[in-house]
Coordinates of C-alpha atoms and ligand atoms in Angstrom, one line a residue:
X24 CA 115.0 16.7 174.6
X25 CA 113.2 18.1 177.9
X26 CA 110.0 17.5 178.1
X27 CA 107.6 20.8 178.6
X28 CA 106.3 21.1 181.8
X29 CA 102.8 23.2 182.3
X30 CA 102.6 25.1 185.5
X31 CA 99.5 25.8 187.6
X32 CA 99.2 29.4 188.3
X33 CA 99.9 29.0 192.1
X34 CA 102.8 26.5 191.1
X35 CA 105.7 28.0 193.2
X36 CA 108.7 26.7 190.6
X37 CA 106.6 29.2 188.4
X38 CA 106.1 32.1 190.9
X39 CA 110.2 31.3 191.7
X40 CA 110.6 32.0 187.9
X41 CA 108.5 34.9 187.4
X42 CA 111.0 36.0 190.8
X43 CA 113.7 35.0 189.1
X44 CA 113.1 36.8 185.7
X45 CA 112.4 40.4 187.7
X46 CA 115.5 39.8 189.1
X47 CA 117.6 39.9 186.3
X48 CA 116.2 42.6 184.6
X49 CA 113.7 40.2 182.1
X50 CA 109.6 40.3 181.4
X51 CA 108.0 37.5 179.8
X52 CA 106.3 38.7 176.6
X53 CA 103.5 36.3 177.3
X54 CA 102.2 38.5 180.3
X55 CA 102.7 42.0 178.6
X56 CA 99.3 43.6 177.3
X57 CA 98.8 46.4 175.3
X58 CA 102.5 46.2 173.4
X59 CA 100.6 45.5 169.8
X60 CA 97.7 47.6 169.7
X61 CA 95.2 46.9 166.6
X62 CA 95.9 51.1 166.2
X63 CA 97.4 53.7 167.2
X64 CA 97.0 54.6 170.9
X65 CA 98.5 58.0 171.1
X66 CA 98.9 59.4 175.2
X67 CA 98.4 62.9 173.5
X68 CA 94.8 64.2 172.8
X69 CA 93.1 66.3 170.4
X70 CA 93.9 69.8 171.6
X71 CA 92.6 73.2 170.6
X72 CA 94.8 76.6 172.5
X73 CA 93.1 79.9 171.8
X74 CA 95.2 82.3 169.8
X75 CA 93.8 85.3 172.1
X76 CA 94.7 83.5 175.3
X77 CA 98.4 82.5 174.2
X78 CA 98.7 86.4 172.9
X79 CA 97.4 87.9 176.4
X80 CA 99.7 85.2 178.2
X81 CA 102.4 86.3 176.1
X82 CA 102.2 89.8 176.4
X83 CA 102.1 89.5 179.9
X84 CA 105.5 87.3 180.0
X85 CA 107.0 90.0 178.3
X86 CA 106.1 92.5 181.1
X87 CA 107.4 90.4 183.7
X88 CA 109.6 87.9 182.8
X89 CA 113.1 89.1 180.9
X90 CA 114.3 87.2 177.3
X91 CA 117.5 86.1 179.5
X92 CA 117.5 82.1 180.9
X93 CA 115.5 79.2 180.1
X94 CA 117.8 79.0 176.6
X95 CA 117.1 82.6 176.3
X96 CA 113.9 82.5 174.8
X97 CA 110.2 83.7 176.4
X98 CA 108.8 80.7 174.8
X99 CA 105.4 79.3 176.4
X100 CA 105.8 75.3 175.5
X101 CA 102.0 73.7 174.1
X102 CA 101.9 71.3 177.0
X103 CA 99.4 68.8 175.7
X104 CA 97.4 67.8 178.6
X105 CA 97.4 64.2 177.8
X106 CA 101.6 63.8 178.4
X107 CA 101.4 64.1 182.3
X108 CA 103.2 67.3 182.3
X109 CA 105.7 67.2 179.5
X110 CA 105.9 70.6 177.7
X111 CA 105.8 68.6 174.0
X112 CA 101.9 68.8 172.0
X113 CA 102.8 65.5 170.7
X114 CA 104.4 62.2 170.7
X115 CA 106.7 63.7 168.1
X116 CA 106.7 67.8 168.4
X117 CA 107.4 70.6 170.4
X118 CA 104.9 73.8 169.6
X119 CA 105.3 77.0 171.4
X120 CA 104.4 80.3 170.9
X121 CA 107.3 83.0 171.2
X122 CA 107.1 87.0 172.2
X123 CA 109.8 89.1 171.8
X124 CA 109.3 92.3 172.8
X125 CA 110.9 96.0 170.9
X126 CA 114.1 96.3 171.1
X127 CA 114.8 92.9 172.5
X128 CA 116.9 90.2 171.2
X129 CA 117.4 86.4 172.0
X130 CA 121.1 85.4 171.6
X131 CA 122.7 82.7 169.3
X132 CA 122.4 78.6 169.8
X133 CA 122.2 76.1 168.1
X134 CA 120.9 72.7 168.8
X135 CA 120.3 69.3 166.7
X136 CA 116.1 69.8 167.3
X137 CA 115.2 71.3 164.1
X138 CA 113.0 74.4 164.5
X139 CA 110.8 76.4 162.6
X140 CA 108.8 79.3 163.1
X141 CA 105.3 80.5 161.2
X142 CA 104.5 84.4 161.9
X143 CA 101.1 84.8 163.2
X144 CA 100.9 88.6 163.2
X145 CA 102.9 91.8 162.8
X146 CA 106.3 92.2 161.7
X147 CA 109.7 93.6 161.8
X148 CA 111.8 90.8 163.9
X149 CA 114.5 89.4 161.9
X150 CA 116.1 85.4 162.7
X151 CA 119.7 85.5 161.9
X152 CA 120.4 81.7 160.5
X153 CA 123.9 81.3 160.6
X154 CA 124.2 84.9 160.5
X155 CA 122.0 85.0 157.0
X156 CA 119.0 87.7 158.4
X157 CA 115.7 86.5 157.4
X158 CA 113.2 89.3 157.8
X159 CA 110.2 87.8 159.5
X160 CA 106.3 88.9 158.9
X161 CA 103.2 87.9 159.0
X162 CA 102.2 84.7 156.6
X163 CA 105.9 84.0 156.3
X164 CA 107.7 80.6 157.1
X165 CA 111.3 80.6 158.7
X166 CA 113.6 77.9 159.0
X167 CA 116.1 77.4 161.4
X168 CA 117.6 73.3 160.5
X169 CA 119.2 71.2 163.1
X170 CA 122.8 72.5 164.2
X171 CA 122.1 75.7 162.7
X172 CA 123.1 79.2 164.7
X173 CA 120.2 81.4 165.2
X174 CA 119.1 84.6 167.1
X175 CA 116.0 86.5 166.8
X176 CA 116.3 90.5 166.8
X177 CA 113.7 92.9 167.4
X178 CA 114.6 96.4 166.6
X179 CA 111.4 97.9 165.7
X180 CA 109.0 99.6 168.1
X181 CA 106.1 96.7 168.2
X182 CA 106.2 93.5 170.3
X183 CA 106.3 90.2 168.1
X184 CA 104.3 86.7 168.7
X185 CA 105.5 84.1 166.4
X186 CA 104.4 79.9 166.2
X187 CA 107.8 78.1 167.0
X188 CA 107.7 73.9 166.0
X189 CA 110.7 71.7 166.5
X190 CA 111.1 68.0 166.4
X191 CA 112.4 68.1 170.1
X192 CA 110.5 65.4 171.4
X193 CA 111.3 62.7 168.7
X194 CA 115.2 63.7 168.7
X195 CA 114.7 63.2 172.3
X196 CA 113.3 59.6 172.3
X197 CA 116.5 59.0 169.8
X198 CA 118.7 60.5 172.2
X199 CA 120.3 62.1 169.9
X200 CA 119.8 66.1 171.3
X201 CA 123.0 68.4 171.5
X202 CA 123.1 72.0 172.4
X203 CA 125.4 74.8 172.2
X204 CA 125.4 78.2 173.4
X205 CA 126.9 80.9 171.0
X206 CA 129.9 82.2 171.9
X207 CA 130.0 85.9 170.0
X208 CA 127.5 88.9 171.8
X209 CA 124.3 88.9 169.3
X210 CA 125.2 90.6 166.3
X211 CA 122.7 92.0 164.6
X212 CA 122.5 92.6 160.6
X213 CA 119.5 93.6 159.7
X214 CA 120.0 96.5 156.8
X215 CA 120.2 93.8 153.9
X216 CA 117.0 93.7 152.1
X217 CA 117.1 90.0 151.2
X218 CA 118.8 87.3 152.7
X219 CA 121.9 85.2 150.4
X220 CA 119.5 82.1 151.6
X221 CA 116.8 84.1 149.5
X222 CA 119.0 86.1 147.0
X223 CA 120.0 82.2 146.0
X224 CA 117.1 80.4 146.0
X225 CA 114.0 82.6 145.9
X226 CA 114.6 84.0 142.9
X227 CA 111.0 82.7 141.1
X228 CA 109.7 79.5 140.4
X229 CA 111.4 77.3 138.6
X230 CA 114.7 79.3 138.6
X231 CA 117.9 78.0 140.8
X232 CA 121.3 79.2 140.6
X233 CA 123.8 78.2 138.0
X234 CA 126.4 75.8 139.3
X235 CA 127.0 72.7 141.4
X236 CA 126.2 73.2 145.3
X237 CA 129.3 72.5 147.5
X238 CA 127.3 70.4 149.2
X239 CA 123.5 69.1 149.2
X240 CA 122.5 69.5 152.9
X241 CA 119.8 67.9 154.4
X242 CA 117.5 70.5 154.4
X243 CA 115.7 73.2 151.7
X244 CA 118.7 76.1 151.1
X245 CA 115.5 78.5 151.2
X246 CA 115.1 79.7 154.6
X247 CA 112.1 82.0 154.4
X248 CA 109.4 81.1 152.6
X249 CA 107.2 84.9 152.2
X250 CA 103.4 84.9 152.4
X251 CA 102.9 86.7 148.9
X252 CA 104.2 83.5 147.4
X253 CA 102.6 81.1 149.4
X254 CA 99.0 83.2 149.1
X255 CA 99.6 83.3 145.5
X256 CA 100.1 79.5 145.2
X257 CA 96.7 79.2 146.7
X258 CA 95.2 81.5 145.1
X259 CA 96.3 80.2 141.9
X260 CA 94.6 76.9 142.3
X261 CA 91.3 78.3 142.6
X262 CA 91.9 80.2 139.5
X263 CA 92.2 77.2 137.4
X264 CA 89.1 76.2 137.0
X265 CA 89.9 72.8 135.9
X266 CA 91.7 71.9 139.3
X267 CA 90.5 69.7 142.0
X268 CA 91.0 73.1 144.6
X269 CA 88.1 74.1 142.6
X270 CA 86.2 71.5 142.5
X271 CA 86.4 70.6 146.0
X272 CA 87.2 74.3 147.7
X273 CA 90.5 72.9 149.3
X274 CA 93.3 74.3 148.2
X275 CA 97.3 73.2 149.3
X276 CA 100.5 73.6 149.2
X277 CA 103.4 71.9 150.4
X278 CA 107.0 74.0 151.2
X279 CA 109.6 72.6 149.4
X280 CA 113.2 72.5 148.8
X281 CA 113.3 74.2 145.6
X282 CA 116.8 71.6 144.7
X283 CA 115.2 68.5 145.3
X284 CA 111.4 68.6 146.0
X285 CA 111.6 67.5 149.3
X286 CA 110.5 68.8 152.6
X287 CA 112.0 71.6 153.7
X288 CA 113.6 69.7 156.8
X289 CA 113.7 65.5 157.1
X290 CA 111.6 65.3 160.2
X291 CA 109.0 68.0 159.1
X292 CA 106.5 68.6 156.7
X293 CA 104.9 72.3 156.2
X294 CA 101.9 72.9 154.4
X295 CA 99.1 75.8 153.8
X296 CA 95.2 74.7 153.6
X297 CA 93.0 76.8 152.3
X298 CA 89.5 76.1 152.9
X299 CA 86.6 77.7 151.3
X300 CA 82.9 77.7 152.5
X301 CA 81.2 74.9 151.6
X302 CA 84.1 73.1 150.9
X303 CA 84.0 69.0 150.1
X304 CA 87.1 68.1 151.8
X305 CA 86.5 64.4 153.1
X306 CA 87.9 63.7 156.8
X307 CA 91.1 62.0 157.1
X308 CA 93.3 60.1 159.8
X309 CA 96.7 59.2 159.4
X310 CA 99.8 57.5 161.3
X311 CA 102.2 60.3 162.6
X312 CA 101.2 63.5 164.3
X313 CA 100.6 67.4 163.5
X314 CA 100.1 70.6 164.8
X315 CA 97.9 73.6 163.4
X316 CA 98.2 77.4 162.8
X317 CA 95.5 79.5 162.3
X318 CA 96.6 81.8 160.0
X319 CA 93.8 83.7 158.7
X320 CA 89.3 83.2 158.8
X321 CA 87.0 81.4 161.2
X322 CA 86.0 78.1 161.1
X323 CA 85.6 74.3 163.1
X324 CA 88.0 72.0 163.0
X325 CA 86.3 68.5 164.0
X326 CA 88.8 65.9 165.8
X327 CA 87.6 62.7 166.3
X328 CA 84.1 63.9 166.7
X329 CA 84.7 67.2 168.9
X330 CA 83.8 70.3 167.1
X331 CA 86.3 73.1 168.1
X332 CA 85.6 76.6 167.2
X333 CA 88.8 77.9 165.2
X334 CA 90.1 81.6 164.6
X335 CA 93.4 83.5 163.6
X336 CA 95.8 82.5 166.4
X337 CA 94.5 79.3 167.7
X338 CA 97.1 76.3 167.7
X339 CA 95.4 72.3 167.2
X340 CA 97.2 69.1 168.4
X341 CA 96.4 66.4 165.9
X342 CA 97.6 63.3 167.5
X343 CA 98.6 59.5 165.4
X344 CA 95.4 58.3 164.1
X345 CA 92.6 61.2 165.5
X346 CA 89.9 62.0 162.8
X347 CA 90.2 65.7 161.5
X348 CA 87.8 67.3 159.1
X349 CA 87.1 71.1 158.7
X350 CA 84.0 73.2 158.4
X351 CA 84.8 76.7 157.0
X352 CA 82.6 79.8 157.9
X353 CA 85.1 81.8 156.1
X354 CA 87.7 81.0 154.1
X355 CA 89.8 79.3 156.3
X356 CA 94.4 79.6 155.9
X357 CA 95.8 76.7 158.1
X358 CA 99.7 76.2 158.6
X359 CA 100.6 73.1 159.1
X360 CA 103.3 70.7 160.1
X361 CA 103.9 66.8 160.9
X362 CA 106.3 64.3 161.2
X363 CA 104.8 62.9 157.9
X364 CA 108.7 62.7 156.3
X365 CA 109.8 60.6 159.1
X366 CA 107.2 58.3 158.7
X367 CA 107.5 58.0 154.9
X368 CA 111.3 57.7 155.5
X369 CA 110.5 54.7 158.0
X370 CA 108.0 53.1 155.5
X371 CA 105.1 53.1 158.3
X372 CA 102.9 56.0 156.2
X373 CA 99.2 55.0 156.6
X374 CA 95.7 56.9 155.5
X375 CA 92.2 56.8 156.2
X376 CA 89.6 58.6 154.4
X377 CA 86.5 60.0 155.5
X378 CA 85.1 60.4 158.5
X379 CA 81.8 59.8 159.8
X380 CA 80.5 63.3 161.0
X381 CA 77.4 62.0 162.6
X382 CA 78.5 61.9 166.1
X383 CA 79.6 65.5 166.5
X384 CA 79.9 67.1 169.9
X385 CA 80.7 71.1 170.4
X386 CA 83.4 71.4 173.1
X387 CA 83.6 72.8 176.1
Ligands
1HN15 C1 114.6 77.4 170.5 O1 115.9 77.5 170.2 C2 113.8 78.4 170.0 O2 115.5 79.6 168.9 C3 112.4 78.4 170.3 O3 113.6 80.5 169.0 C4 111.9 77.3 171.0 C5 112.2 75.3 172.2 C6 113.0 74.3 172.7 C7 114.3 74.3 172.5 C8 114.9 75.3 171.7 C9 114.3 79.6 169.3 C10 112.7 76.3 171.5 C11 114.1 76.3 171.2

């Protein structure tokens, strides 16, 4: 058996080892820092864009800059400042907004990033999913699931500013992004009332269509989820006077797959806050990240200690393990979505209640 042999620092066998290990491609784990942090130490930050400022910039894109190129989309990418320069809002997703303007269209692709979009205002564009038209309006939540063909259309005579997520950046880090260009000139179909994806399963709660599916895919069959639905959901748990919504003056809801229960795609969770004045909401932290939508009302949304001023159009990066909690001046409708499924999937879901409000600074 060899016996160990203890190096001084300046000991040139081990400074010919430390060579040698460089060399072929090797780092001693002994001299790594920072591998095993106590917590999560996400590069993102807490990150607040204004919903006026994205809607001028927008507007502004659309006079200059045609839909054509750049994956034919006039998409501005939430480029969270801490990610030196990558257009991703966190470890884990992409969040843009998108303006199409009348009469426009952005052509057919698909892609294995899952997207989803969550109107912010106005309405009248309609997403083709695999040629299924899903009308689009304010409130509403649209699907478009990995590998999925999808075009936008706008026929009507208004311009259109939407709240695009996908789960680019994690399929990224799996390497595991394909793309493909559609072939066919945009077709677009947008006389039918409802879309099948609706017609089938949007028929009320509780009700699904008779019969076996061909085939269970991995993502909710229901593509739109409409605003009158969601509102009344909300609404409904404030009714009930027994309920925790309003006991507390948080109400939620999380969008399903009406089969199965689960989120509507496997790397995303979507989910409505309502918060009310005076609300008792504790603060929370948790392991995977999110993004915000304000949807409707005025409020502060408090990340690890920063008070940010919040109205209809702003979109929040919530980074791993940042502190949220919400003040409402109004009441305040929040989209939101997170890699929460992946995490759960992976077993590494954590939670942390209640935050310390104390140390509360306003932001710039
Ligand atoms: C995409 O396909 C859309 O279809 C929007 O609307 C944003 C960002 C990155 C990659 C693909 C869309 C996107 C995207």
């Amino acid at each position: 058996m060899a016996t160990r042999r203890f190096h001084a620092a300046d000991d040139s066998a081990l400074s010919d080892l430390y060579g040698d290990f460089a060399e072929k491609d090797l780092q001693p784990l002994w001299e790594l820092t920072g591998l095993l942090t106590h917590t999560p130490k996400p590069k993102a930050v807490p990150y607040r864009w204004r919903g006026k400022e994205l809607r001028e910039l927008g507007e502004r894109a659309g006079d200059l800059v045609p839909v054509e190129g750049g994956g034919d989309r006039r998409v501005l990418a939430l480029a969270n400042p801490g990610l030196g320069g990558a257009p991703y809002a966190t470890a884990t997703l992409w969040g843009a907004v998108q303006y199409l303007g009348p009469g426009e269209t952005a052509p057919a692709h698909r892609h294995t990033p899952a997207a989803l979009r969550f109107v912010l205002e106005g309405e009248g564009v309609w997403t083709l999913v695999d040629g299924d038209p899903l009308h689009m309006a304010a409130g509403d939540l649209i699907l478009t699931p990995s590998w999925t063909w999808h075009e936008h259309h706008n026929p009507g005579a208004d311009p259109m500013t939407w709240f695009d997520a996908l789960d680019l950046p994690l399929v990224e880090a799996l390497d595991a992004v394909f793309f493909e260009p559609g072939r066919e000139p945009a077709a677009s179909n947008n006389t039918v009332v409802r879309s099948a994806s609706e017609s089938r399963y949007g028929g009320g709660p509780g009700l699904l269509p008779g019969g076996q599916p061909s085939e269970a895919p991995a993502h909710s069959p229901l593509l739109r989820y409409q605003w009158a639905d969601t509102d009344r959901a909300l609404s409904g748990q404030f009714t009930d006077q027994s309920s925790e919504a309003a006991d507390t003056g948080h109400a939620y809801v999380r969008f399903a797959d009406p089969t199965s229960g689960r989120d509507v795609m496997p790397t995303m969770r979507c989910e409505m806050h309502r918060y009310l004045p005076g609300h008792t909401a504790p603060g929370v932290r948790r392991a995977g990240s999110s993004l915000i939508a304000v949807f409707r009302g005025a409020g502060v949304v408090i990340l690890d200690g920063t008070a940010h001023h919040i109205t209809p159009g702003d979109l929040v990066a919530v980074p791993s393990w940042t502190w949220v909690t919400y003040i409402a001046e109004e009441p305040l409708d929040l989209f939101t979505v997170s890699d929460a499924p992946v995490l759960e999937a992976l077993g590494l879901r954590r939670e942390h209640g209640t935050a310390d409000p104390s140390q509360i600074t306003p932001s710039a």
